[in-house]
Short mmCIF file of C-alpha atoms and ligand atoms in Angstrom, two decimals:
data_model
loop_
_atom_site.label_atom_id
_atom_site.label_comp_id
_atom_site.label_asym_id
_atom_site.label_seq_id
_atom_site.Cartn_x
_atom_site.Cartn_y
_atom_site.Cartn_z
CA MET D 1 0.00 0.00 0.00
CA ASN D 2 1.38 3.42 -0.74
CA PRO D 3 2.05 5.48 2.40
CA GLY D 4 -0.62 8.03 1.52
CA HIS D 5 -3.30 5.33 1.35
CA LYS D 6 -2.07 3.79 4.57
CA GLY D 7 -2.48 7.16 6.34
CA THR D 8 -6.01 7.52 5.00
CA LEU D 9 -6.90 3.99 6.09
CA LEU D 10 -5.58 4.61 9.61
CA ALA D 11 -7.52 7.88 9.83
CA LEU D 12 -10.65 6.03 8.72
CA LEU D 13 -10.20 3.32 11.34
CA VAL D 14 -9.75 5.95 14.02
CA LEU D 15 -12.96 7.65 12.82
CA LEU D 16 -14.71 4.29 13.10
CA GLY D 17 -13.76 4.18 16.76
CA VAL D 18 -10.93 1.65 16.53
CA SER D 19 -8.56 2.69 19.32
CA ALA D 20 -4.91 3.43 18.72
CA GLU D 21 -4.04 0.48 20.95
CA GLN D 22 -6.12 -1.88 18.84
CA LEU D 23 -4.13 -0.69 15.86
CA ILE D 24 -0.65 -1.26 17.29
CA GLY D 25 0.70 -4.37 15.73
CA ALA D 26 -2.81 -5.18 14.62
CA GLN D 27 -2.25 -5.04 10.86
CA GLU D 28 -2.29 -8.82 10.67
CA PHE D 29 -4.88 -9.49 13.34
CA LYS D 30 -8.47 -10.05 12.28
CA PRO D 31 -10.69 -10.73 15.28
CA ASN D 32 -13.31 -13.42 14.90
CA TYR D 33 -16.80 -12.15 15.60
CA ASP D 34 -18.63 -15.14 14.15
CA GLU D 35 -20.05 -17.57 16.73
CA GLY D 36 -19.98 -20.26 14.03
CA LYS D 37 -16.18 -19.96 13.78
CA VAL D 38 -15.45 -20.39 17.48
CA PRO D 39 -13.13 -23.42 17.61
CA HIS D 40 -14.14 -26.60 19.34
CA TYR D 41 -12.55 -26.64 22.80
CA THR D 42 -12.53 -28.56 26.06
CA LEU D 43 -12.15 -26.57 29.25
CA PRO D 44 -9.92 -27.73 32.09
CA ASP D 45 -12.14 -28.99 34.91
CA PRO D 46 -11.89 -26.83 38.04
CA LEU D 47 -12.91 -29.81 40.15
CA VAL D 48 -10.19 -32.20 38.95
CA LEU D 49 -6.81 -32.07 40.71
CA ASN D 50 -3.57 -31.84 38.72
CA ASP D 51 -3.07 -35.58 39.41
CA GLY D 52 -6.43 -36.40 37.78
CA THR D 53 -8.45 -37.00 40.97
CA ARG D 54 -11.94 -35.54 41.01
CA ILE D 55 -12.78 -33.61 44.17
CA THR D 56 -16.19 -34.05 45.74
CA ARG D 57 -15.99 -32.17 49.04
CA ALA D 58 -15.76 -28.46 49.82
CA THR D 59 -12.77 -29.04 52.11
CA GLN D 60 -10.81 -30.46 49.17
CA TRP D 61 -11.47 -27.26 47.28
CA TRP D 62 -10.07 -25.14 50.12
CA THR D 63 -7.10 -27.30 51.03
CA ARG D 64 -6.01 -28.52 47.60
CA ARG D 65 -7.63 -27.48 44.36
CA ARG D 66 -7.89 -23.73 45.02
CA LYS D 67 -4.16 -23.61 45.72
CA GLU D 68 -3.31 -25.51 42.56
CA ILE D 69 -5.35 -23.16 40.39
CA LEU D 70 -3.95 -20.03 42.05
CA ARG D 71 -0.45 -21.29 41.39
CA GLN D 72 -1.24 -22.05 37.74
CA PHE D 73 -2.51 -18.52 37.17
CA GLU D 74 0.50 -17.14 38.98
CA ILE D 75 3.15 -18.94 37.00
CA ASN D 76 1.46 -19.05 33.59
CA VAL D 77 -0.69 -15.94 33.31
CA TYR D 78 -0.17 -12.97 35.63
CA GLY D 79 3.12 -13.74 37.41
CA LYS D 80 4.09 -13.98 41.07
CA ALA D 81 3.96 -10.79 43.12
CA PRO D 82 5.59 -10.02 46.45
CA GLY D 83 3.60 -9.65 49.69
CA ARG D 84 2.99 -6.62 51.85
CA PRO D 85 6.12 -4.44 52.07
CA ARG D 86 7.59 -4.41 55.56
CA ASP D 87 8.15 -0.67 55.70
CA GLN D 88 4.86 0.43 54.19
CA GLU D 89 3.61 3.76 55.56
CA PHE D 90 0.27 5.56 55.33
CA ILE D 91 0.24 9.35 55.26
CA GLU D 92 -3.08 11.11 55.67
CA ARG D 93 -2.82 14.23 53.52
CA ASP D 94 -6.32 15.61 53.66
CA VAL D 95 -9.56 15.10 55.56
CA SER D 96 -12.60 17.22 54.84
CA LYS D 97 -15.98 16.77 56.49
CA LYS D 98 -17.65 19.18 54.06
CA ALA D 99 -16.79 17.80 50.64
CA LEU D 100 -19.21 17.68 47.68
CA GLY D 101 -21.48 20.38 49.02
CA GLY D 102 -21.46 18.94 52.53
CA LYS D 103 -22.62 15.45 51.53
CA ALA D 104 -19.32 13.71 51.87
CA ILE D 105 -16.28 13.13 53.98
CA ARG D 106 -13.22 13.22 51.72
CA LYS D 107 -9.86 11.73 52.62
CA GLN D 108 -6.66 11.59 50.63
CA VAL D 109 -4.09 9.13 51.86
CA SER D 110 -0.70 8.30 50.37
CA ILE D 111 0.69 4.81 50.69
CA PHE D 112 4.47 4.69 50.61
CA PHE D 113 5.82 1.23 50.03
CA LEU D 114 9.49 1.59 50.92
CA LYS D 115 11.54 2.81 53.84
CA GLY D 116 12.19 6.54 53.90
CA ARG D 117 9.26 7.02 51.49
CA ALA D 118 11.49 6.08 48.57
CA GLY D 119 10.10 4.92 45.23
CA PRO D 120 6.58 5.24 43.85
CA HIS D 121 3.58 5.77 46.11
CA LEU D 122 -0.14 5.22 45.70
CA ASP D 123 -2.56 8.08 46.40
CA LEU D 124 -5.99 7.00 47.62
CA LEU D 125 -9.01 9.24 47.20
CA ILE D 126 -11.86 8.33 49.55
CA TYR D 127 -15.40 9.66 49.72
CA LEU D 128 -17.75 8.49 52.46
CA PRO D 129 -21.40 9.46 52.96
CA ARG D 130 -21.24 12.07 55.72
CA ASP D 131 -24.45 11.19 57.49
CA ALA D 132 -24.37 7.38 57.21
CA GLN D 133 -23.68 5.29 60.26
CA LYS D 134 -20.03 4.27 60.33
CA PRO D 135 -18.33 2.01 59.49
CA VAL D 136 -19.61 2.06 55.90
CA PRO D 137 -19.23 -0.50 53.09
CA VAL D 138 -17.06 0.74 50.21
CA PHE D 139 -16.40 0.14 46.55
CA VAL D 140 -12.72 0.15 45.64
CA GLY D 141 -11.50 0.60 42.07
CA LEU D 142 -8.49 1.87 40.20
CA ASN D 143 -8.97 4.69 37.69
CA PHE D 144 -7.36 5.27 34.29
CA HIS D 145 -6.28 8.92 34.30
CA GLY D 146 -5.78 10.16 37.85
CA ASN D 147 -7.97 10.75 40.90
CA HIS D 148 -8.74 14.31 39.81
CA THR D 149 -10.56 12.97 36.73
CA VAL D 150 -13.27 11.13 38.72
CA ASN D 151 -14.97 14.30 40.02
CA ALA D 152 -14.70 18.06 39.48
CA ASP D 153 -14.02 18.60 43.23
CA PRO D 154 -11.19 21.20 43.03
CA ASP D 155 -9.49 19.84 46.16
CA ILE D 156 -8.56 16.47 44.65
CA ALA D 157 -4.79 16.33 44.26
CA ILE D 158 -3.59 16.07 40.65
CA THR D 159 -1.41 13.04 40.12
CA GLU D 160 2.28 13.64 39.53
CA SER D 161 2.74 10.20 38.02
CA TRP D 162 3.20 9.51 34.30
CA VAL D 163 -0.10 9.87 32.41
CA ARG D 164 -0.76 8.98 28.78
CA ASN D 165 -0.89 12.10 26.57
CA SER D 166 -4.40 12.96 25.53
CA GLU D 167 -5.82 15.96 23.75
CA GLU D 168 -9.25 15.31 25.22
CA LEU D 169 -7.88 15.27 28.77
CA GLY D 170 -5.45 18.12 28.19
CA VAL D 171 -2.41 15.97 28.98
CA THR D 172 0.87 16.84 27.29
CA GLU D 173 4.36 15.67 28.19
CA ASN D 174 2.77 12.90 30.22
CA GLN D 175 1.84 15.23 33.07
CA ALA D 176 -1.75 15.68 34.20
CA THR D 177 -3.16 19.19 34.62
CA ALA D 178 -6.31 20.78 36.00
CA ALA D 179 -7.79 20.56 32.49
CA SER D 180 -8.76 16.93 33.14
CA ARG D 181 -10.59 17.56 36.43
CA GLY D 182 -13.87 15.64 36.41
CA LYS D 183 -13.42 14.40 32.83
CA ASN D 184 -14.20 10.79 33.75
CA SER D 185 -17.02 11.55 36.18
CA SER D 186 -19.62 9.69 34.09
CA ARG D 187 -17.83 6.48 35.10
CA TRP D 188 -17.78 7.43 38.79
CA PRO D 189 -21.29 8.50 39.93
CA ILE D 190 -20.02 9.46 43.37
CA GLU D 191 -23.09 11.37 44.55
CA ARG D 192 -25.30 8.38 43.72
CA ILE D 193 -22.92 5.94 45.40
CA LEU D 194 -23.03 8.03 48.59
CA GLU D 195 -26.81 8.33 48.37
CA ARG D 196 -27.07 4.53 48.35
CA GLY D 197 -25.01 4.36 51.52
CA TYR D 198 -21.65 3.30 50.11
CA GLY D 199 -18.26 4.94 50.13
CA LEU D 200 -15.89 5.05 47.17
CA VAL D 201 -12.15 4.49 47.23
CA THR D 202 -10.15 5.06 44.08
CA ALA D 203 -6.53 5.42 43.04
CA TYR D 204 -4.67 5.98 39.78
CA TYR D 205 -3.25 2.75 38.34
CA GLY D 206 -0.24 4.59 36.90
CA ASP D 207 0.93 5.38 40.45
CA ILE D 208 1.73 1.66 40.74
CA ASP D 209 3.10 1.05 37.27
CA PRO D 210 2.84 3.33 34.22
CA ASP D 211 0.95 1.42 31.53
CA TYR D 212 3.52 1.12 28.77
CA ASP D 213 6.23 -1.36 27.93
CA ASP D 214 9.51 -0.11 29.38
CA GLU D 215 10.93 -3.55 30.17
CA PHE D 216 9.82 -3.08 33.80
CA LYS D 217 12.21 -0.29 34.70
CA ASN D 218 9.69 2.06 36.30
CA GLY D 219 6.80 1.45 38.71
CA VAL D 220 7.00 -1.12 41.49
CA HIS D 221 8.64 -3.96 39.53
CA PRO D 222 12.21 -3.12 40.56
CA PHE D 223 11.17 -3.80 44.21
CA ILE D 224 11.71 -7.51 43.65
CA TYR D 225 14.98 -7.41 41.75
CA ARG D 226 17.79 -9.31 43.43
CA GLY D 227 21.50 -8.85 42.71
CA PHE D 228 21.97 -8.03 39.03
CA GLN D 229 18.36 -8.79 38.12
CA ASN D 230 16.82 -6.03 36.02
CA HIS D 231 13.73 -7.74 34.63
CA PRO D 232 11.10 -10.05 36.16
CA THR D 233 11.72 -13.75 35.52
CA PRO D 234 9.13 -15.43 33.22
CA ASP D 235 6.97 -16.39 36.21
CA GLN D 236 7.17 -13.03 37.98
CA TRP D 237 4.62 -10.23 37.86
CA GLY D 238 3.66 -8.22 34.84
CA SER D 239 1.71 -4.97 35.07
CA LEU D 240 -1.73 -6.51 35.71
CA ALA D 241 -0.30 -8.34 38.72
CA ALA D 242 1.41 -5.15 39.90
CA TRP D 243 -1.86 -3.20 39.72
CA ALA D 244 -3.58 -6.04 41.60
CA TRP D 245 -0.84 -5.90 44.21
CA GLY D 246 -1.49 -2.16 44.58
CA LEU D 247 -5.17 -2.88 45.27
CA SER D 248 -4.15 -5.17 48.12
CA ARG D 249 -1.97 -2.38 49.50
CA ALA D 250 -5.03 -0.12 49.41
CA VAL D 251 -6.84 -2.70 51.57
CA ASP D 252 -3.89 -2.68 53.98
CA TYR D 253 -4.80 0.94 54.62
CA LEU D 254 -8.60 0.49 54.56
CA GLU D 255 -8.33 -2.08 57.33
CA THR D 256 -6.93 0.63 59.58
CA ASP D 257 -9.62 3.22 58.85
CA ARG D 258 -12.41 3.02 61.44
CA ASP D 259 -14.93 4.78 59.21
CA ILE D 260 -14.73 1.87 56.74
CA ASN D 261 -16.30 -1.54 57.18
CA LYS D 262 -13.39 -3.83 56.45
CA ARG D 263 -15.69 -6.82 56.02
CA ARG D 264 -17.66 -5.01 53.32
CA ILE D 265 -15.03 -4.06 50.78
CA ALA D 266 -16.29 -4.52 47.22
CA LEU D 267 -13.72 -4.39 44.44
CA LEU D 268 -14.50 -3.35 40.90
CA GLY D 269 -12.66 -2.64 37.69
CA HIS D 270 -13.35 -1.86 34.06
CA SER D 271 -11.60 -3.39 31.06
CA ARG D 272 -7.86 -3.91 31.79
CA LEU D 273 -8.67 -2.82 35.31
CA GLY D 274 -11.45 -5.43 35.33
CA LYS D 275 -8.83 -8.09 34.56
CA THR D 276 -6.83 -6.55 37.41
CA ALA D 277 -9.81 -6.63 39.79
CA LEU D 278 -10.49 -10.31 39.10
CA TRP D 279 -6.88 -11.28 39.75
CA ALA D 280 -6.68 -9.12 42.90
CA GLY D 281 -9.97 -10.54 44.15
CA ALA D 282 -8.93 -14.10 43.36
CA GLN D 283 -5.83 -13.80 45.52
CA ASP D 284 -6.85 -11.51 48.34
CA GLN D 285 -9.85 -12.73 50.30
CA ARG D 286 -10.19 -9.43 52.12
CA PHE D 287 -12.17 -8.32 49.08
CA ALA D 288 -15.65 -9.43 50.13
CA LEU D 289 -17.21 -9.00 46.67
CA VAL D 290 -15.65 -8.66 43.22
CA ILE D 291 -16.98 -7.01 40.07
CA SER D 292 -15.61 -7.23 36.54
CA ASN D 293 -16.91 -4.75 33.97
CA ASP D 294 -16.16 -5.52 30.31
CA SER D 295 -12.87 -7.21 31.28
CA GLY D 296 -12.63 -9.44 28.20
CA CYS D 297 -9.58 -11.49 27.25
CA GLY D 298 -7.31 -12.13 30.25
CA GLY D 299 -10.28 -11.14 32.44
CA ALA D 300 -13.65 -12.85 32.48
CA ALA D 301 -13.75 -14.09 28.85
CA LEU D 302 -12.81 -17.68 28.03
CA SER D 303 -9.50 -17.63 26.13
CA ARG D 304 -10.22 -20.88 24.28
CA ARG D 305 -13.11 -19.28 22.39
CA ARG D 306 -10.73 -16.94 20.53
CA PHE D 307 -13.63 -14.56 19.98
CA GLY D 308 -12.54 -10.91 19.68
CA GLU D 309 -9.25 -10.25 21.45
CA THR D 310 -6.99 -13.30 21.84
CA ILE D 311 -4.01 -14.22 24.00
CA GLU D 312 -1.63 -13.60 21.14
CA ARG D 313 -3.15 -10.21 20.44
CA ILE D 314 -2.84 -9.17 24.11
CA ASN D 315 0.74 -10.38 24.33
CA THR D 316 1.60 -8.44 21.17
CA ALA D 317 -0.12 -5.13 21.89
CA PHE D 318 0.53 -5.18 25.65
CA PRO D 319 3.60 -7.36 26.22
CA HIS D 320 3.97 -5.96 29.74
CA TRP D 321 0.54 -6.94 31.07
CA CYS D 322 1.05 -10.63 31.83
CA CYS D 323 4.10 -12.65 32.84
CA GLY D 324 6.68 -13.90 30.33
CA ASN D 325 5.33 -17.46 30.45
CA PHE D 326 1.95 -16.32 29.11
CA LYS D 327 3.57 -15.87 25.70
CA ASN D 328 3.93 -19.67 25.48
CA TYR D 329 0.18 -19.80 24.91
CA ASN D 330 -0.01 -17.54 21.87
CA GLU D 331 -2.30 -19.46 19.49
CA ARG D 332 -1.98 -22.42 21.88
CA GLU D 333 -4.85 -21.72 24.25
CA ASN D 334 -5.64 -25.43 24.52
CA THR D 335 -2.31 -26.13 26.24
CA LEU D 336 -2.95 -23.62 29.02
CA PRO D 337 -3.71 -25.55 32.23
CA VAL D 338 -6.36 -22.98 33.18
CA ASP D 339 -9.03 -20.92 31.49
CA GLN D 340 -10.75 -17.85 32.85
CA HIS D 341 -13.73 -19.67 34.41
CA MET D 342 -11.19 -20.89 36.96
CA LEU D 343 -10.30 -17.30 37.81
CA ILE D 344 -13.97 -16.70 38.63
CA ALA D 345 -13.99 -19.92 40.65
CA LEU D 346 -11.11 -18.62 42.80
CA ILE D 347 -13.40 -15.88 44.09
CA ALA D 348 -15.83 -18.43 45.59
CA SER D 349 -17.48 -18.44 48.01
CA ARG D 350 -17.52 -14.66 47.86
CA PRO D 351 -20.00 -13.00 45.51
CA VAL D 352 -18.68 -12.17 42.04
CA TYR D 353 -20.45 -10.12 39.38
CA ILE D 354 -19.59 -10.09 35.69
CA ALA D 355 -20.92 -7.26 33.53
CA SER D 356 -20.83 -7.17 29.72
CA ALA D 357 -21.97 -4.73 27.03
CA GLU D 358 -23.81 -5.90 23.93
CA GLU D 359 -21.66 -4.00 21.43
CA ASP D 360 -18.37 -4.79 23.18
CA LEU D 361 -17.58 -7.76 20.94
CA TRP D 362 -13.83 -7.25 21.36
CA ALA D 363 -14.32 -8.39 24.99
CA ASP D 364 -16.51 -11.38 23.98
CA PRO D 365 -19.64 -10.83 26.09
CA TYR D 366 -20.84 -14.42 25.64
CA GLY D 367 -17.41 -15.75 26.61
CA GLU D 368 -17.57 -13.62 29.77
CA PHE D 369 -20.94 -15.13 30.59
CA LEU D 370 -19.73 -18.68 29.90
CA SER D 371 -16.87 -18.23 32.35
CA ALA D 372 -19.41 -17.41 35.04
CA TYR D 373 -21.45 -20.44 34.02
CA HIS D 374 -18.47 -22.83 34.02
CA ALA D 375 -17.31 -21.55 37.44
CA THR D 376 -20.67 -22.59 38.84
CA PRO D 377 -19.77 -26.21 39.82
CA VAL D 378 -17.21 -24.81 42.28
CA PHE D 379 -19.75 -22.48 43.86
CA GLU D 380 -22.25 -25.34 44.09
CA LEU D 381 -19.70 -27.65 45.71
CA ILE D 382 -19.34 -25.12 48.51
CA GLY D 383 -23.05 -24.55 48.84
CA LYS D 384 -23.59 -21.39 46.78
CA LYS D 385 -25.67 -20.63 43.72
CA GLY D 386 -23.97 -19.70 40.46
CA ILE D 387 -25.43 -19.41 36.96
CA PRO D 388 -28.07 -22.10 36.41
CA SER D 389 -28.05 -22.30 32.59
CA GLY D 390 -25.49 -21.78 29.84
CA GLN D 391 -28.08 -20.30 27.48
CA LYS D 392 -27.27 -16.87 26.14
CA PRO D 393 -28.61 -14.37 28.68
CA GLU D 394 -31.17 -11.74 27.74
CA ILE D 395 -30.19 -8.10 27.50
CA SER D 396 -30.81 -6.07 30.67
CA ARG D 397 -32.06 -9.07 32.68
CA PRO D 398 -29.50 -9.31 35.49
CA ILE D 399 -28.87 -12.56 37.32
CA MET D 400 -28.08 -12.06 41.01
CA ASN D 401 -27.02 -15.27 42.72
CA THR D 402 -23.64 -15.62 44.44
CA ILE D 403 -22.42 -15.29 40.87
CA GLY D 404 -24.14 -12.38 39.16
CA TYR D 405 -24.18 -11.33 35.53
CA HIS D 406 -25.67 -8.73 33.25
CA ILE D 407 -25.37 -7.67 29.66
CA ARG D 408 -26.69 -4.21 28.81
CA PRO D 409 -27.12 -2.51 25.46
CA GLY D 410 -24.32 -0.25 24.28
CA LYS D 411 -20.57 0.01 24.15
CA HIS D 412 -17.43 -0.70 26.15
CA ASP D 413 -17.87 1.68 29.10
CA VAL D 414 -19.02 1.95 32.70
CA THR D 415 -22.49 3.47 32.88
CA LEU D 416 -24.92 4.43 35.59
CA TYR D 417 -26.92 1.30 34.72
CA ASP D 418 -23.84 -0.81 35.51
CA TRP D 419 -23.30 0.97 38.83
CA GLU D 420 -26.93 0.63 39.89
CA ARG D 421 -26.73 -3.14 39.31
CA PHE D 422 -23.40 -3.38 41.16
CA MET D 423 -25.01 -1.65 44.13
CA ASP D 424 -28.13 -3.87 43.92
CA PHE D 425 -25.81 -6.88 44.00
CA ALA D 426 -23.86 -5.49 46.97
CA ASP D 427 -27.13 -4.65 48.77
CA ILE D 428 -28.23 -8.28 48.45
CA HIS D 429 -24.99 -9.81 49.62
CA PHE D 430 -23.83 -7.37 52.23
CA LYS D 431 -27.20 -7.20 53.93
CA ARG D 432 -27.48 -10.97 53.96
CA GLY D 433 -24.05 -11.19 55.51
CA THR D 434 -22.28 -13.07 52.73
CA THR D 435 -18.77 -11.86 53.47
CA ALA D 436 -15.22 -12.94 53.05
CA GLU D 437 -15.05 -14.50 56.47
CA SER D 438 -18.30 -16.46 56.31
CA LYS D 439 -17.15 -19.09 53.81
C1 GTR M 1 -8.01 -2.64 24.79
C2 GTR M 1 -7.51 -4.01 25.16
C3 GTR M 1 -8.51 -4.69 26.07
C4 GTR M 1 -8.99 -3.78 27.18
C5 GTR M 1 -9.09 -2.33 26.80
C6 GTR M 1 -9.10 -1.33 27.95
O1 GTR M 1 -7.21 -1.99 23.90
O2 GTR M 1 -7.30 -4.74 23.99
O3 GTR M 1 -7.95 -5.89 26.56
O4 GTR M 1 -8.24 -3.95 28.31
O5 GTR M 1 -8.06 -1.91 25.99
O6 GTR M 1 -8.51 -1.56 29.00
O7 GTR M 1 -9.68 -0.27 27.75
#
């Protein structure tokens, strides 16, 4: 193709709403959106041990199978992460009892991971309903462009971390400015969340690790390097695992805050941050409820379906997201000892909600639903209700068992409809006392 035509084609694709990231290295990649072309596949059985023995009792899930599956995800998909840093410190930077027109308590807390406050730190932004009885249940979720983008509140600190340049958000030279205040507020209906009696805790994912491939030089990855090591080994954390690790560090703080109900911490994430939320929730049982919104490949969607985004496509466009070993499964999904229904199963017996959008074919809505369905035998083994039938769900007809699911009309996004259902789901489970510790 002559370069002029190529430029026109790229411009056209951008006009059609194909994101720049989907274009990177995507010249050769043609996603399959035809259900008839989904390959025949057999899923690994979450209730069969690595040695071939079928488990039949809940105790075997807790003592044996859950550990095996966690380990498989760790070494083949997301990579091993370290634990809680010994010298972690929490610094309360701001408390206001009169935020958002007097409706909210706002706190801003910085989490420093290393001694002497060296290295990157994570800034939490917390809103709690001022008049609700404390401690309150909270939703926790990472955001894409900085805390100051979730609401126009002028007192939210602007992140100093690396931010992707964006004309729309007024970001140049990878530094956020006041121009992006409140720009993502449609995804964070804070006033409504407070009205329904919940608090919101958010933090910028780039505080933990900037989302671009730099061979793991910046962000928290160097924390684990030993001796001359300057790159994670093939089974050590990629960026998704680092962001998930950051979410657990946020809980380290939340557990110390008396205004927050530490047994009612719901975790949610959208898209790549939905993948992150599922992996964080799978590992850290302090998250009492987990929500994935449009998380797609590497999140809730079954990899073996190869519908929309695939493992190879993710490893090409975002080589830093998963661990090195994940690249062994490019175009070889059937050799992976896990599939994503087992990630959902790891959240049992805690409630887990999967949300899809009808037009978000790149994320394979039906594959997201099927993961929830195929995780169901694990939930049933431990006495909980999952998804009763594998039939394609109807649009806007949410299912709310211990596994929940909805598909709404529209595009890849987080909408008020999604949030209302997440809060309905949390209302059901938190009021009935289904919590992390009641398994
Ligand atoms: C896309 C990526 C998806 C999803 C999405 C997002 O480009 O292919 O896996 O994570 O980005 O995070 O918005």
